[in-house]
Short mmCIF file of C-alpha atoms in Angstrom, two decimals:
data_model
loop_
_atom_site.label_atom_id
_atom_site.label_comp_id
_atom_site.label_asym_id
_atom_site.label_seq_id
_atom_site.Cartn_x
_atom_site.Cartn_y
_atom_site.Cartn_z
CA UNK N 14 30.96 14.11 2.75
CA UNK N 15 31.09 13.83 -0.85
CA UNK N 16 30.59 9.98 -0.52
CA UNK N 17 28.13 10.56 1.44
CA UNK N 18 26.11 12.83 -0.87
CA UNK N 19 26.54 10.22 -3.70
CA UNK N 20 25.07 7.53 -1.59
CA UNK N 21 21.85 9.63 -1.40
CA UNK N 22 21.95 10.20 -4.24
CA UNK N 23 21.70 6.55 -5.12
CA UNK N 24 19.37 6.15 -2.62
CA UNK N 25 16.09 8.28 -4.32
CA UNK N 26 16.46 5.12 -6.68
CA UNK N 27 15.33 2.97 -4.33
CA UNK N 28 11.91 4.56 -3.87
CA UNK N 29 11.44 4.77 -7.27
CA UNK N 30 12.06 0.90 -8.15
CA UNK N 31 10.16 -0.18 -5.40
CA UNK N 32 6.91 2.16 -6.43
CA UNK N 33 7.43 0.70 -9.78
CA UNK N 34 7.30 -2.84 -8.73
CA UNK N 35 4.15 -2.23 -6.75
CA UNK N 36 2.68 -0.67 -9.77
CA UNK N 37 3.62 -3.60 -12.10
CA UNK N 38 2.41 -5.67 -9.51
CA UNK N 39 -1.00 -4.17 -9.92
CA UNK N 40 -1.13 -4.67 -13.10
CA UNK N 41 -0.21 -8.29 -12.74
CA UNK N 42 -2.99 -8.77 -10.43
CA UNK N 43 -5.73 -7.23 -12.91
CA UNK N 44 -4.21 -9.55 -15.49
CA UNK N 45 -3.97 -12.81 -13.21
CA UNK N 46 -7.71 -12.10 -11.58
CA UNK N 47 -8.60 -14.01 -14.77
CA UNK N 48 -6.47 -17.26 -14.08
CA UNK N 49 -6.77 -17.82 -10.18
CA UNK N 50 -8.71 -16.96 -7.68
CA UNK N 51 -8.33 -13.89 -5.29
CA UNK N 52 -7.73 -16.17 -2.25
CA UNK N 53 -5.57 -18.32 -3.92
CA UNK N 54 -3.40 -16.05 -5.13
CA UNK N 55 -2.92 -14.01 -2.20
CA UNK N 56 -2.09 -17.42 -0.31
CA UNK N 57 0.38 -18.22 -2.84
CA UNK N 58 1.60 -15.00 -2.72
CA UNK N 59 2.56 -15.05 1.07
CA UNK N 60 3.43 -18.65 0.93
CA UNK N 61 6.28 -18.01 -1.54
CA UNK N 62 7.59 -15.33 0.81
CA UNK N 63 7.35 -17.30 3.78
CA UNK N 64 9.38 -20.29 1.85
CA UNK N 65 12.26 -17.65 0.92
CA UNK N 66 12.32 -15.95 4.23
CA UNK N 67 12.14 -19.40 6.46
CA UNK N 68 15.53 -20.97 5.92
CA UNK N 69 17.06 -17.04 7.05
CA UNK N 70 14.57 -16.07 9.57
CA UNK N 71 13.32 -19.12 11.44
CA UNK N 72 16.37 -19.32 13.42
CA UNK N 73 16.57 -15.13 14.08
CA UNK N 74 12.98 -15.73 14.94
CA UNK N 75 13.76 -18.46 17.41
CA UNK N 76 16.39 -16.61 19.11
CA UNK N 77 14.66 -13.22 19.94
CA UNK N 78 11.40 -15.27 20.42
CA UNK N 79 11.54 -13.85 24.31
CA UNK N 80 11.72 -10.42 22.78
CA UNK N 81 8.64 -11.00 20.08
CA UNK N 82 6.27 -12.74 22.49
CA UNK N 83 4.90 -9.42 24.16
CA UNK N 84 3.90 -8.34 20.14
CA UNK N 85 2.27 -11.25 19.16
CA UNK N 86 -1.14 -9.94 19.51
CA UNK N 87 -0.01 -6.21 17.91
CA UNK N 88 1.78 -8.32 14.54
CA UNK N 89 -1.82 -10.19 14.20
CA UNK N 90 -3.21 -7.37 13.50
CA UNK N 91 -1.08 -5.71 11.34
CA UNK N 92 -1.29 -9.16 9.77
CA UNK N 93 -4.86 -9.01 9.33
CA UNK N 94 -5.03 -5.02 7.80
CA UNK N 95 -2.10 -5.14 5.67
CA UNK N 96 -1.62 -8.59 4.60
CA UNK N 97 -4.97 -10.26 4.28
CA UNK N 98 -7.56 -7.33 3.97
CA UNK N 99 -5.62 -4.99 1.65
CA UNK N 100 -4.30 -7.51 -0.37
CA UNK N 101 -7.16 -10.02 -0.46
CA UNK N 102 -9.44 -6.89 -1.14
CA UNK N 103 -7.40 -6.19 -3.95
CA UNK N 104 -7.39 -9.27 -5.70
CA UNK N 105 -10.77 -9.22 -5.83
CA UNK N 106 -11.17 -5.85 -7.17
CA UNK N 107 -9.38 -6.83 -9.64
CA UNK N 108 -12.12 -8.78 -11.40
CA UNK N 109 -14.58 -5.82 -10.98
CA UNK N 110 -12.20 -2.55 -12.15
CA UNK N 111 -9.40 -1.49 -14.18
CA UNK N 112 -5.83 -1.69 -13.31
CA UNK N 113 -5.62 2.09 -13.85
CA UNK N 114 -8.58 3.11 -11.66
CA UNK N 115 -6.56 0.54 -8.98
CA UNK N 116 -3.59 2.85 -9.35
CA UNK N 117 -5.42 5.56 -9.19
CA UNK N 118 -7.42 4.99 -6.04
CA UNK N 119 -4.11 3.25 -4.37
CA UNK N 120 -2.55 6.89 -4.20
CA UNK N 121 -5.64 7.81 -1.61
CA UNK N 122 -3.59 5.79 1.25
CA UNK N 123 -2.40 9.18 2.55
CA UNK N 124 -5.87 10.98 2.67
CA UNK N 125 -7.42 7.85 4.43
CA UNK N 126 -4.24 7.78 6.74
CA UNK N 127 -4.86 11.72 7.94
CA UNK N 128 -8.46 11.09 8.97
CA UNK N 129 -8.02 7.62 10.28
CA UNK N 130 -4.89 9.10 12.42
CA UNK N 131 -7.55 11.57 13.91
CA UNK N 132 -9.56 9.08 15.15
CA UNK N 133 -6.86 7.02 16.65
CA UNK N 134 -3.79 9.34 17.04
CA UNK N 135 -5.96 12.37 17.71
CA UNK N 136 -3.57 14.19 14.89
CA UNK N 137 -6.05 16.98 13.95
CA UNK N 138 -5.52 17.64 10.25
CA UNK N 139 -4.94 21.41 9.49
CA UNK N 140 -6.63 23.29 6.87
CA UNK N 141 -4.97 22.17 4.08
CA UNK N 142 -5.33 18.96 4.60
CA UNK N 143 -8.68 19.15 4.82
CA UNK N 144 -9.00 20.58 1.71
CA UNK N 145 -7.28 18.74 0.09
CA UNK N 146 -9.14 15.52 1.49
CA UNK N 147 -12.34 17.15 0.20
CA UNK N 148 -10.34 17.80 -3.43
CA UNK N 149 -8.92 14.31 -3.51
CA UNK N 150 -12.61 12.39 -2.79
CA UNK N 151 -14.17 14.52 -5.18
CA UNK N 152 -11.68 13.45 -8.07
CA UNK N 153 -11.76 9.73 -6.72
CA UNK N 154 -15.63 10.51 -7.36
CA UNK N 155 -15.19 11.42 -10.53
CA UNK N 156 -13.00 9.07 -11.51
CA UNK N 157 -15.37 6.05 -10.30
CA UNK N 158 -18.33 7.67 -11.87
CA UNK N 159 -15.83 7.66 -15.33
CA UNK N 160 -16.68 11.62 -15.87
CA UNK N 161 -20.71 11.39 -15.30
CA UNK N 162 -21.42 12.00 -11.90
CA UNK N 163 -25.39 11.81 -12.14
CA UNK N 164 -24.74 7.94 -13.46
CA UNK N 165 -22.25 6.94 -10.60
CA UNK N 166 -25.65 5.47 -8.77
CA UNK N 167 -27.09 4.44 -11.71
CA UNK N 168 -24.91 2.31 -13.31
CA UNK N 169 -24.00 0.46 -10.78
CA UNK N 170 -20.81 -1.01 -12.50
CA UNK N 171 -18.61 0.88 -9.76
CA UNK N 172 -18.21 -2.46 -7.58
CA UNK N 173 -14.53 -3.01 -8.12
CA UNK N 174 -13.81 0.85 -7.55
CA UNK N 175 -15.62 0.64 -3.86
CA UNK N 176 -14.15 -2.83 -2.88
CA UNK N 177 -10.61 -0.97 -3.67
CA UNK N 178 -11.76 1.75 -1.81
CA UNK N 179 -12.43 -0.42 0.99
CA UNK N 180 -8.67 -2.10 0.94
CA UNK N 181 -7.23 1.03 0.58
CA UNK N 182 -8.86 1.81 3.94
CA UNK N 183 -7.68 -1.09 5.67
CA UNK N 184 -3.90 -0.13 4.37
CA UNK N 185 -4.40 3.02 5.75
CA UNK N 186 -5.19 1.56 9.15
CA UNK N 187 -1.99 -0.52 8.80
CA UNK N 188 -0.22 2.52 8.59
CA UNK N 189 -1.93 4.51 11.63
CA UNK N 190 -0.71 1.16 14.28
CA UNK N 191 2.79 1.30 12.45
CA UNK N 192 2.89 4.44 13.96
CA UNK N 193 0.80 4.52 17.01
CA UNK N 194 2.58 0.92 18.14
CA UNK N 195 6.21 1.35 16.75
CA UNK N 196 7.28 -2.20 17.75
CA UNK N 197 10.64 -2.80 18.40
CA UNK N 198 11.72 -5.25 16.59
CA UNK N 199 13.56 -6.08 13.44
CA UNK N 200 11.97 -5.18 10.25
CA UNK N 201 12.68 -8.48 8.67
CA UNK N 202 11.70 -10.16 11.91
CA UNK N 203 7.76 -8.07 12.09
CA UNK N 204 7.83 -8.59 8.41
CA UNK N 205 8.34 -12.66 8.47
CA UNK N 206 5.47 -12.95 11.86
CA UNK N 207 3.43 -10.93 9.93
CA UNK N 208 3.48 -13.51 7.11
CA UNK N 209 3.19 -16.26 9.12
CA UNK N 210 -0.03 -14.94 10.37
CA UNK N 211 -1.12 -13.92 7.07
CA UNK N 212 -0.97 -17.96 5.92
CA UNK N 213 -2.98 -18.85 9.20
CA UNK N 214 -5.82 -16.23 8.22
CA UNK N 215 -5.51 -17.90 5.41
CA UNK N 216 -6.87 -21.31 6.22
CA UNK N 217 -10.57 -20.77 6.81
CA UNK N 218 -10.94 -19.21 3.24
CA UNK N 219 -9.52 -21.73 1.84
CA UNK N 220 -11.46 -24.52 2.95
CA UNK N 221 -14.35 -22.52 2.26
CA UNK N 222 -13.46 -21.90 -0.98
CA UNK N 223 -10.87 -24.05 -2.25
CA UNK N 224 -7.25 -23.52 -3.69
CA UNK N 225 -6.69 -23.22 -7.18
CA UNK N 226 -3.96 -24.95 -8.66
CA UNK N 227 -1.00 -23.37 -9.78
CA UNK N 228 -0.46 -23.86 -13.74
CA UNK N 229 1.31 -22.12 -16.86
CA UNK N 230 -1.10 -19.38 -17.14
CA UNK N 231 -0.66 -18.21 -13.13
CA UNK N 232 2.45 -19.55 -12.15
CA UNK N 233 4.71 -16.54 -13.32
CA UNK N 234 2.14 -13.91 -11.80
CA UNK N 235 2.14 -15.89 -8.62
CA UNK N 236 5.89 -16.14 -8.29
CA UNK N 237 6.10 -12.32 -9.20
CA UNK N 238 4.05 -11.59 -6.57
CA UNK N 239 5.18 -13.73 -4.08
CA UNK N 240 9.51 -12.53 -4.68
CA UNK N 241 9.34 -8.90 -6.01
CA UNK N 242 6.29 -6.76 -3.96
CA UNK N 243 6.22 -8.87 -1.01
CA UNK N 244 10.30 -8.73 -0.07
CA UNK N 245 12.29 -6.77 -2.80
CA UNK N 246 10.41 -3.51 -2.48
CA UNK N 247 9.19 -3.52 1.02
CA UNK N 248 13.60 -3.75 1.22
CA UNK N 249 14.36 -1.59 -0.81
CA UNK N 250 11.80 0.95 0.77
CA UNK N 251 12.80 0.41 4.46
CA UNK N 252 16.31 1.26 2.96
CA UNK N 253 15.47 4.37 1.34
CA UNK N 254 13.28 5.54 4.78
CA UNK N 255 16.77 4.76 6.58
CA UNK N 256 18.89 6.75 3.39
CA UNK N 257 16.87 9.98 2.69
CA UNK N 258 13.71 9.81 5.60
CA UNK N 259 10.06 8.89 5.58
CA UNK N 260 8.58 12.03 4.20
CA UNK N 261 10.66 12.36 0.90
CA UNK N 262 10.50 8.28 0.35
CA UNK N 263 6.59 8.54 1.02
CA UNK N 264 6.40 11.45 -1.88
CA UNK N 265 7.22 8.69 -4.51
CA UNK N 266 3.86 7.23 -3.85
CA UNK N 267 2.36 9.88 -5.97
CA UNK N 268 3.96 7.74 -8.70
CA UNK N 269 1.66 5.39 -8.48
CA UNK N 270 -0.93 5.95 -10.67
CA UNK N 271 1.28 7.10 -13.26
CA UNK N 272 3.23 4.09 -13.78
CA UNK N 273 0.48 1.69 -13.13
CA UNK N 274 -1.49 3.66 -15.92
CA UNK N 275 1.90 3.24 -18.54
CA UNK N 276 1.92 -0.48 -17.43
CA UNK N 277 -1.49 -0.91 -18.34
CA UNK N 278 -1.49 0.63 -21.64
CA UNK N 279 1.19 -1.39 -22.76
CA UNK N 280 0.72 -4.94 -21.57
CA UNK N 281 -2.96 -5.12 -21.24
CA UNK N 282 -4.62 -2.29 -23.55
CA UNK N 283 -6.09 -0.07 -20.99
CA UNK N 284 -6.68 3.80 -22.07
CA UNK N 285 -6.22 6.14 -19.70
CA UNK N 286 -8.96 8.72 -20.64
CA UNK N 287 -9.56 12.17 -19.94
CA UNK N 288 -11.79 11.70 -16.89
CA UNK N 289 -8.44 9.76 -15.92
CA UNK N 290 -7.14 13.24 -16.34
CA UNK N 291 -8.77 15.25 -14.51
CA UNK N 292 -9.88 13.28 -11.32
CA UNK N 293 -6.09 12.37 -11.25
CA UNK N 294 -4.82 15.55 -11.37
CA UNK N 295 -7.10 16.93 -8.79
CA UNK N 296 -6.56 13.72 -6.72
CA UNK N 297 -2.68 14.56 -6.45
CA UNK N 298 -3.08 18.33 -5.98
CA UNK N 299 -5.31 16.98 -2.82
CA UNK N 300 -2.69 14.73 -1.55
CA UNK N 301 0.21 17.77 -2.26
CA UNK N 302 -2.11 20.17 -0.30
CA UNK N 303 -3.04 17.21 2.44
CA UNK N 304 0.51 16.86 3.05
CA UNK N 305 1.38 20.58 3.67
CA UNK N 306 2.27 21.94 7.22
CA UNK N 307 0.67 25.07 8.57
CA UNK N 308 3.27 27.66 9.65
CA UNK N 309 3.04 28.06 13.64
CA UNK N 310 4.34 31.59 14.47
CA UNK N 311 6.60 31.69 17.02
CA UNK N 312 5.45 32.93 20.36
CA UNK N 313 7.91 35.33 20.92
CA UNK N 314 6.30 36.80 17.62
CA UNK N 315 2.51 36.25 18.39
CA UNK N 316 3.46 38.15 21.95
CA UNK N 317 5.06 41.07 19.94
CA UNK N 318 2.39 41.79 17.33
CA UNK N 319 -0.61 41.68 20.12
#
């Protein structure tokens, strides 16, 4: 038992690390959005996964492929929410906004998930979280409008903020058909498809656009990107869902902004402001009170008090 404890322990590191390297991965992408293009890195990005995970998973892959062929359509569209929207979103947010006010907004993923659940779940969000929704947008608002609400409109300078807005959304919705589908399969198997559908999306942008080459100013950002947030912490947070469950890993989200906001002060001079402050602070106290359960009184109870 007392082995047991200690592995637990151990295991709230996991969360932690992983949170971290999603945060420092923000950051890279807010310094990188100057060097390379949003679908170019987010191609490379994938690519470099898919290269790793090939030589292990190809084979796994062909083996179970009588097993993955009914999910083909359901991966393609996790695929296309959390692989190519979210992440291509973000890259190019991160030409218009701050890697703090990325952070920041990031940490919404569980308000959109609540609402977007009710709409496709029909999970009909209690009280608090209601509340707490309404608490959380009005910080994000304040936050995007940088402490001046009557200029939010006005300024117009708020496009990076609303196309982050936007991914997070589409993250959100990746989320909701985790849950409402629950494949069975692998999580290294879904994870690999998923990929491999995220380089075919791929395609069309690229010969629209083009694909910038990789060079001394990008490579390191793209090889970051493409080893540490797209298999080491997605690992490393499956493990910790297995080790101490879904709703204590998922609190180390909150995180988030934090250490994206350190990150940013440090490597690329960002000040995190008091309007930072306060919209975060009232943005996690929404997310705190989003996630809170309502009491249900027991019937035997409810019979005796009537």
């Amino acid at each position: 038992m007392s082995q047991l404890n200690k592995y637990q322990k151990w295991a709230f590191v996991l969360p932690l690390i992983a949170v971290l390297i999603w945060s420092l991965n923000i950051a890279v992408t807010r310094y990188v959005a100057d060097f390379i293009s949003p679908v170019s890195i987010s191609f490379y990005r994938w690519f470099v996964a898919f290269l790793i995970l090939t030589p292990f998973m190809l084979p796994e892959v062909w083996k179970q492929r009588d097993l993955i062929g009914p999910y083909i359509p359901k991966l393609a569209v996790l695929s296309a929410f959390g692989m190519v929207l979210y992440q291509g979103l973000s890259y190019t947010a991160a030409h218009y906004t701050t890697a703090t006010n990325m952070g920041i907004v990031n940490a919404f993923v569980p308000i959109f998930t609540i609402f977007i659940s009710y709409l496709i779940l029909k999970d009909r969000p209690n009280r608090f979280a209601i509340f707490g929704s309404l608490l959380s947008f009005a910080g994000l608002i304040y936050v995007m409008s940088q402490g001046h609400l009557s200029s939010l409109f006005a300024q117009g300078g708020h496009w990076g903020d609303a196309v982050m807005v936007l991914a997070v959304g589409f993250y959100a919705f990746y989320g909701v058909f985790l849950k409402k589908w629950q494949l069975q399969l692998p999580l290294m198997t879904s994870l690999y498809i998923q990929i491999s559908f995220a380089l075919l999306y791929h395609l069309p942008f690229l010969l629209w656009l083009g694909l910038d080459s990789i060079n001394a100013e990008n490579a390191g950002s793209v090889l970051y990107a493409g080893v540490f947030p797209s298999l080491i912490a997605p690992l490393l947070w499956m493990v910790a869902v297995q080790s101490i469950g879904p709703n204590r890993t998922s609190i180390f989200m909150n995180l988030m902004p934090v250490f994206t906001a350190l990150i940013a002060s440090f490597w690329l001079s960002e000040h995190w402001t008091i309007y930072h402050t306060i919209g975060g602070i009232m943005i996690l106290i929404g997310i705190i009170l989003a996630q809170k359960k309502t009491i249900k009184m027991p019937i035997q109870m409810a019979k005796s008090s009537t």
